[in-house]
Amino acid sequence: MTTTTATDDAPPKKAGGKAKKIIIFGVGGLVLIGGGVGAGVYATGYGMVGVAKHEDPRRPKLVLRSSSAPEAAESGHGEDKATPRRVGTVSVEKEGKPIDPHKYEIAYYPIEQSFTANLADGSGFAQLGISMGTYYDSRVGDNLQRQMVPIRSAILMVLSDQQSSVLATPEGKQMLQRQLTKSINQVLRDKEGFGGIDNVYFTNLVVQ
């Protein structure tokens, strides 16, 4: 008579079960790592993760206002003045945002020669003298000097498009200021890649 035990009838254990689990876990880890790398690339590509940006050394910077007496205005025409060059220390990502005049120092660049143009309505002519203000460093002045020919052309085009009845009002003069500022900045952006003019100020305005 042959005696059998329970162990003889038990099904054989699968030797590869543990190995399969290890392989599955290993593949799952690779998927997670790969997914993490892909997500990082996706986030970087869409600006979700900060990436160090190259800063153009020619780009003007804002000049912090000092507690000492303000410096004399620069001429912007390359003349040998005692005024030292303005050094900016504050970079801006996007030009055109409002600037705090209590925090930053402004400089004025006058255009020595005045402008004369016939008005659009044919009623007479206007003579204009201006100075340009900027909170940025001396590189804006350098740009103004290099691009003075197209800047003068742009100013004359804006001036010749005015009407005497409009220029006779304070609102008309303020509108002319805005138009000139926009036009000068556009020339600087097209030619130098940066505007930087905060406002245009009249040093002379005669309408006849």
CSV table of C-alpha atoms in Angstrom, one decimal:
chain,number,residue,atom,x,y,z
A,1,MET,CA,0.0,0.0,0.0
A,2,THR,CA,1.5,3.4,-1.1
A,3,THR,CA,0.9,6.3,1.1
A,4,THR,CA,0.7,9.8,-0.4
A,5,THR,CA,1.1,13.1,1.3
A,6,ALA,CA,-0.4,16.5,0.7
A,7,THR,CA,2.9,17.8,-0.6
A,8,ASP,CA,3.0,15.3,-3.4
A,9,ASP,CA,-0.3,16.6,-4.8
A,10,ALA,CA,0.5,20.3,-4.5
A,11,PRO,CA,0.9,22.1,-7.8
A,12,PRO,CA,4.5,23.1,-8.6
A,13,LYS,CA,5.4,26.8,-7.7
A,14,LYS,CA,6.1,29.1,-10.6
A,15,ALA,CA,9.7,29.9,-10.5
A,16,GLY,CA,9.5,33.0,-12.7
A,17,GLY,CA,6.8,34.9,-10.7
A,18,LYS,CA,9.1,36.9,-8.6
A,19,ALA,CA,11.3,37.7,-11.6
A,20,LYS,CA,8.3,39.0,-13.6
A,21,LYS,CA,7.3,41.3,-10.8
A,22,ILE,CA,10.8,42.7,-10.7
A,23,ILE,CA,10.7,43.3,-14.5
A,24,ILE,CA,7.3,44.9,-14.3
A,25,PHE,CA,8.4,47.2,-11.5
A,26,GLY,CA,11.6,48.0,-13.5
A,27,VAL,CA,9.6,48.9,-16.6
A,28,GLY,CA,7.2,51.0,-14.5
A,29,GLY,CA,10.0,53.0,-13.0
A,30,LEU,CA,11.5,53.7,-16.5
A,31,VAL,CA,8.0,54.9,-17.6
A,32,LEU,CA,7.8,57.2,-14.7
A,33,ILE,CA,11.3,58.6,-15.3
A,34,GLY,CA,10.6,59.0,-19.0
A,35,GLY,CA,7.3,60.7,-18.2
A,36,GLY,CA,9.1,63.1,-15.7
A,37,VAL,CA,11.7,64.0,-18.3
A,38,GLY,CA,9.0,64.6,-21.0
A,39,ALA,CA,7.0,66.7,-18.6
A,40,GLY,CA,10.1,68.8,-17.8
A,41,VAL,CA,10.8,69.4,-21.4
A,42,TYR,CA,7.1,70.3,-22.0
A,43,ALA,CA,7.1,72.7,-19.1
A,44,THR,CA,10.3,74.3,-20.2
A,45,GLY,CA,9.1,74.8,-23.7
A,46,TYR,CA,6.0,76.5,-22.6
A,47,GLY,CA,7.6,78.8,-20.0
A,48,MET,CA,6.4,76.9,-16.9
A,49,VAL,CA,9.9,76.4,-15.7
A,50,GLY,CA,12.3,79.3,-15.5
A,51,VAL,CA,15.2,79.2,-17.9
A,52,ALA,CA,18.2,81.5,-17.8
A,53,LYS,CA,17.9,84.1,-20.6
A,54,HIS,CA,20.8,85.7,-22.4
A,55,GLU,CA,20.9,89.4,-21.7
A,56,ASP,CA,22.0,91.7,-24.5
A,57,PRO,CA,24.8,93.9,-23.2
A,58,ARG,CA,23.8,96.6,-25.6
A,59,ARG,CA,20.3,96.9,-24.1
A,60,PRO,CA,19.8,100.1,-22.0
A,61,LYS,CA,19.1,99.8,-18.3
A,62,LEU,CA,17.2,102.0,-15.9
A,63,VAL,CA,19.2,104.4,-13.8
A,64,LEU,CA,18.4,104.4,-10.1
A,65,ARG,CA,17.8,107.8,-8.6
A,66,SER,CA,20.5,109.0,-6.2
A,67,SER,CA,20.1,111.1,-3.1
A,68,SER,CA,22.7,113.5,-4.5
A,69,ALA,CA,22.0,116.5,-6.7
A,70,PRO,CA,20.8,115.6,-10.2
A,71,GLU,CA,23.4,115.7,-13.0
A,72,ALA,CA,23.1,118.1,-15.9
A,73,ALA,CA,21.2,116.9,-18.9
A,74,GLU,CA,23.1,115.2,-21.6
A,75,SER,CA,23.0,116.8,-25.1
A,76,GLY,CA,22.8,113.5,-27.0
A,77,HIS,CA,24.9,115.0,-29.8
A,78,GLY,CA,28.3,113.6,-28.9
A,79,GLU,CA,29.6,116.9,-27.6
A,80,ASP,CA,32.4,116.7,-25.0
A,81,LYS,CA,30.6,117.6,-21.8
A,82,ALA,CA,31.7,117.4,-18.2
A,83,THR,CA,28.7,115.3,-17.5
A,84,PRO,CA,29.6,111.7,-16.8
A,85,ARG,CA,27.9,108.9,-18.7
A,86,ARG,CA,24.8,107.5,-17.0
A,87,VAL,CA,25.2,104.0,-15.9
A,88,GLY,CA,22.0,101.8,-15.6
A,89,THR,CA,21.8,98.9,-13.3
A,90,VAL,CA,18.1,97.7,-13.5
A,91,SER,CA,17.2,95.5,-16.5
A,92,VAL,CA,13.7,95.4,-17.8
A,93,GLU,CA,12.1,92.4,-19.5
A,94,LYS,CA,9.6,94.4,-21.5
A,95,GLU,CA,9.8,98.0,-22.5
A,96,GLY,CA,6.8,100.3,-22.2
A,97,LYS,CA,5.7,99.6,-18.6
A,98,PRO,CA,5.1,102.6,-16.4
A,99,ILE,CA,8.3,103.8,-14.6
A,100,ASP,CA,8.3,105.3,-11.1
A,101,PRO,CA,9.8,108.8,-11.4
A,102,HIS,CA,10.7,108.8,-7.7
A,103,LYS,CA,12.8,105.6,-8.0
A,104,TYR,CA,14.6,106.3,-11.3
A,105,GLU,CA,16.7,109.3,-12.6
A,106,ILE,CA,15.6,111.0,-15.8
A,107,ALA,CA,17.8,112.7,-18.3
A,108,TYR,CA,16.9,115.1,-21.1
A,109,TYR,CA,18.3,115.1,-24.6
A,110,PRO,CA,17.4,118.3,-26.5
A,111,ILE,CA,17.5,118.5,-30.3
A,112,GLU,CA,19.3,121.8,-31.0
A,113,GLN,CA,17.8,122.5,-34.4
A,114,SER,CA,14.1,123.4,-34.4
A,115,PHE,CA,11.6,122.0,-36.8
A,116,THR,CA,9.4,123.9,-39.2
A,117,ALA,CA,6.6,122.4,-41.3
A,118,ASN,CA,3.5,123.5,-43.1
A,119,LEU,CA,0.3,122.3,-41.4
A,120,ALA,CA,-2.1,119.8,-42.9
A,121,ASP,CA,-5.1,122.2,-43.2
A,122,GLY,CA,-3.0,124.7,-45.2
A,123,SER,CA,-3.7,127.5,-42.7
A,124,GLY,CA,-0.1,128.2,-41.9
A,125,PHE,CA,3.0,126.6,-40.4
A,126,ALA,CA,4.4,125.4,-37.1
A,127,GLN,CA,7.8,125.8,-35.6
A,128,LEU,CA,8.8,123.3,-33.0
A,129,GLY,CA,11.7,122.7,-30.6
A,130,ILE,CA,11.8,119.6,-28.4
A,131,SER,CA,13.7,117.8,-25.8
A,132,MET,CA,13.4,114.0,-25.1
A,133,GLY,CA,13.3,112.5,-21.6
A,134,THR,CA,14.5,109.0,-20.7
A,135,TYR,CA,15.0,107.0,-17.5
A,136,TYR,CA,17.5,104.7,-19.2
A,137,ASP,CA,21.2,105.0,-19.3
A,138,SER,CA,23.5,106.8,-21.8
A,139,ARG,CA,23.1,104.1,-24.5
A,140,VAL,CA,19.7,105.7,-25.3
A,141,GLY,CA,21.6,108.9,-26.0
A,142,ASP,CA,24.0,107.0,-28.2
A,143,ASN,CA,21.1,105.6,-30.1
A,144,LEU,CA,19.5,109.0,-30.6
A,145,GLN,CA,22.7,110.4,-32.0
A,146,ARG,CA,23.2,107.5,-34.4
A,147,GLN,CA,19.6,107.7,-35.7
A,148,MET,CA,19.1,111.5,-35.7
A,149,VAL,CA,18.4,111.6,-39.4
A,150,PRO,CA,15.4,109.2,-39.4
A,151,ILE,CA,14.3,110.7,-36.2
A,152,ARG,CA,14.2,114.3,-37.6
A,153,SER,CA,12.3,112.9,-40.6
A,154,ALA,CA,9.7,111.2,-38.4
A,155,ILE,CA,9.2,114.4,-36.4
A,156,LEU,CA,8.6,116.5,-39.5
A,157,MET,CA,6.1,114.0,-40.8
A,158,VAL,CA,4.2,114.1,-37.5
A,159,LEU,CA,4.3,117.9,-37.4
A,160,SER,CA,3.1,118.4,-41.0
A,161,ASP,CA,0.1,116.2,-40.2
A,162,GLN,CA,-1.2,118.6,-37.6
A,163,GLN,CA,-4.0,121.2,-37.8
A,164,SER,CA,-3.7,124.7,-36.4
A,165,SER,CA,-7.1,124.6,-34.7
A,166,VAL,CA,-6.0,121.4,-32.8
A,167,LEU,CA,-2.6,122.7,-31.8
A,168,ALA,CA,-4.3,125.8,-30.4
A,169,THR,CA,-5.8,123.7,-27.6
A,170,PRO,CA,-3.9,122.1,-24.6
A,171,GLU,CA,-5.4,118.7,-25.6
A,172,GLY,CA,-4.0,119.1,-29.1
A,173,LYS,CA,-0.5,119.9,-27.7
A,174,GLN,CA,-0.6,116.9,-25.4
A,175,MET,CA,-1.7,114.7,-28.3
A,176,LEU,CA,1.3,116.0,-30.4
A,177,GLN,CA,3.6,115.1,-27.5
A,178,ARG,CA,2.2,111.5,-27.5
A,179,GLN,CA,2.5,111.2,-31.2
A,180,LEU,CA,6.1,112.4,-31.3
A,181,THR,CA,7.1,110.1,-28.4
A,182,LYS,CA,5.6,107.1,-30.2
A,183,SER,CA,7.2,108.0,-33.5
A,184,ILE,CA,10.7,108.5,-32.0
A,185,ASN,CA,10.5,105.3,-30.1
A,186,GLN,CA,9.4,103.4,-33.2
A,187,VAL,CA,12.4,104.7,-35.1
A,188,LEU,CA,14.7,103.6,-32.3
A,189,ARG,CA,13.1,100.2,-32.0
A,190,ASP,CA,13.4,99.6,-35.8
A,191,LYS,CA,17.0,100.7,-35.9
A,192,GLU,CA,18.4,99.8,-32.5
A,193,GLY,CA,16.0,97.3,-31.1
A,194,PHE,CA,15.0,99.5,-28.1
A,195,GLY,CA,13.1,102.8,-27.7
A,196,GLY,CA,13.5,104.1,-24.2
A,197,ILE,CA,12.0,107.7,-24.6
A,198,ASP,CA,9.5,108.4,-21.8
A,199,ASN,CA,8.2,111.7,-23.2
A,200,VAL,CA,8.8,114.6,-25.5
A,201,TYR,CA,8.8,118.1,-24.1
A,202,PHE,CA,8.4,121.3,-26.0
A,203,THR,CA,11.2,123.9,-25.8
A,204,ASN,CA,9.5,126.0,-28.4
A,205,LEU,CA,6.2,125.9,-30.2
A,206,VAL,CA,5.0,128.6,-32.6
A,207,VAL,CA,1.9,128.2,-34.9
A,208,GLN,CA,1.3,130.9,-37.5
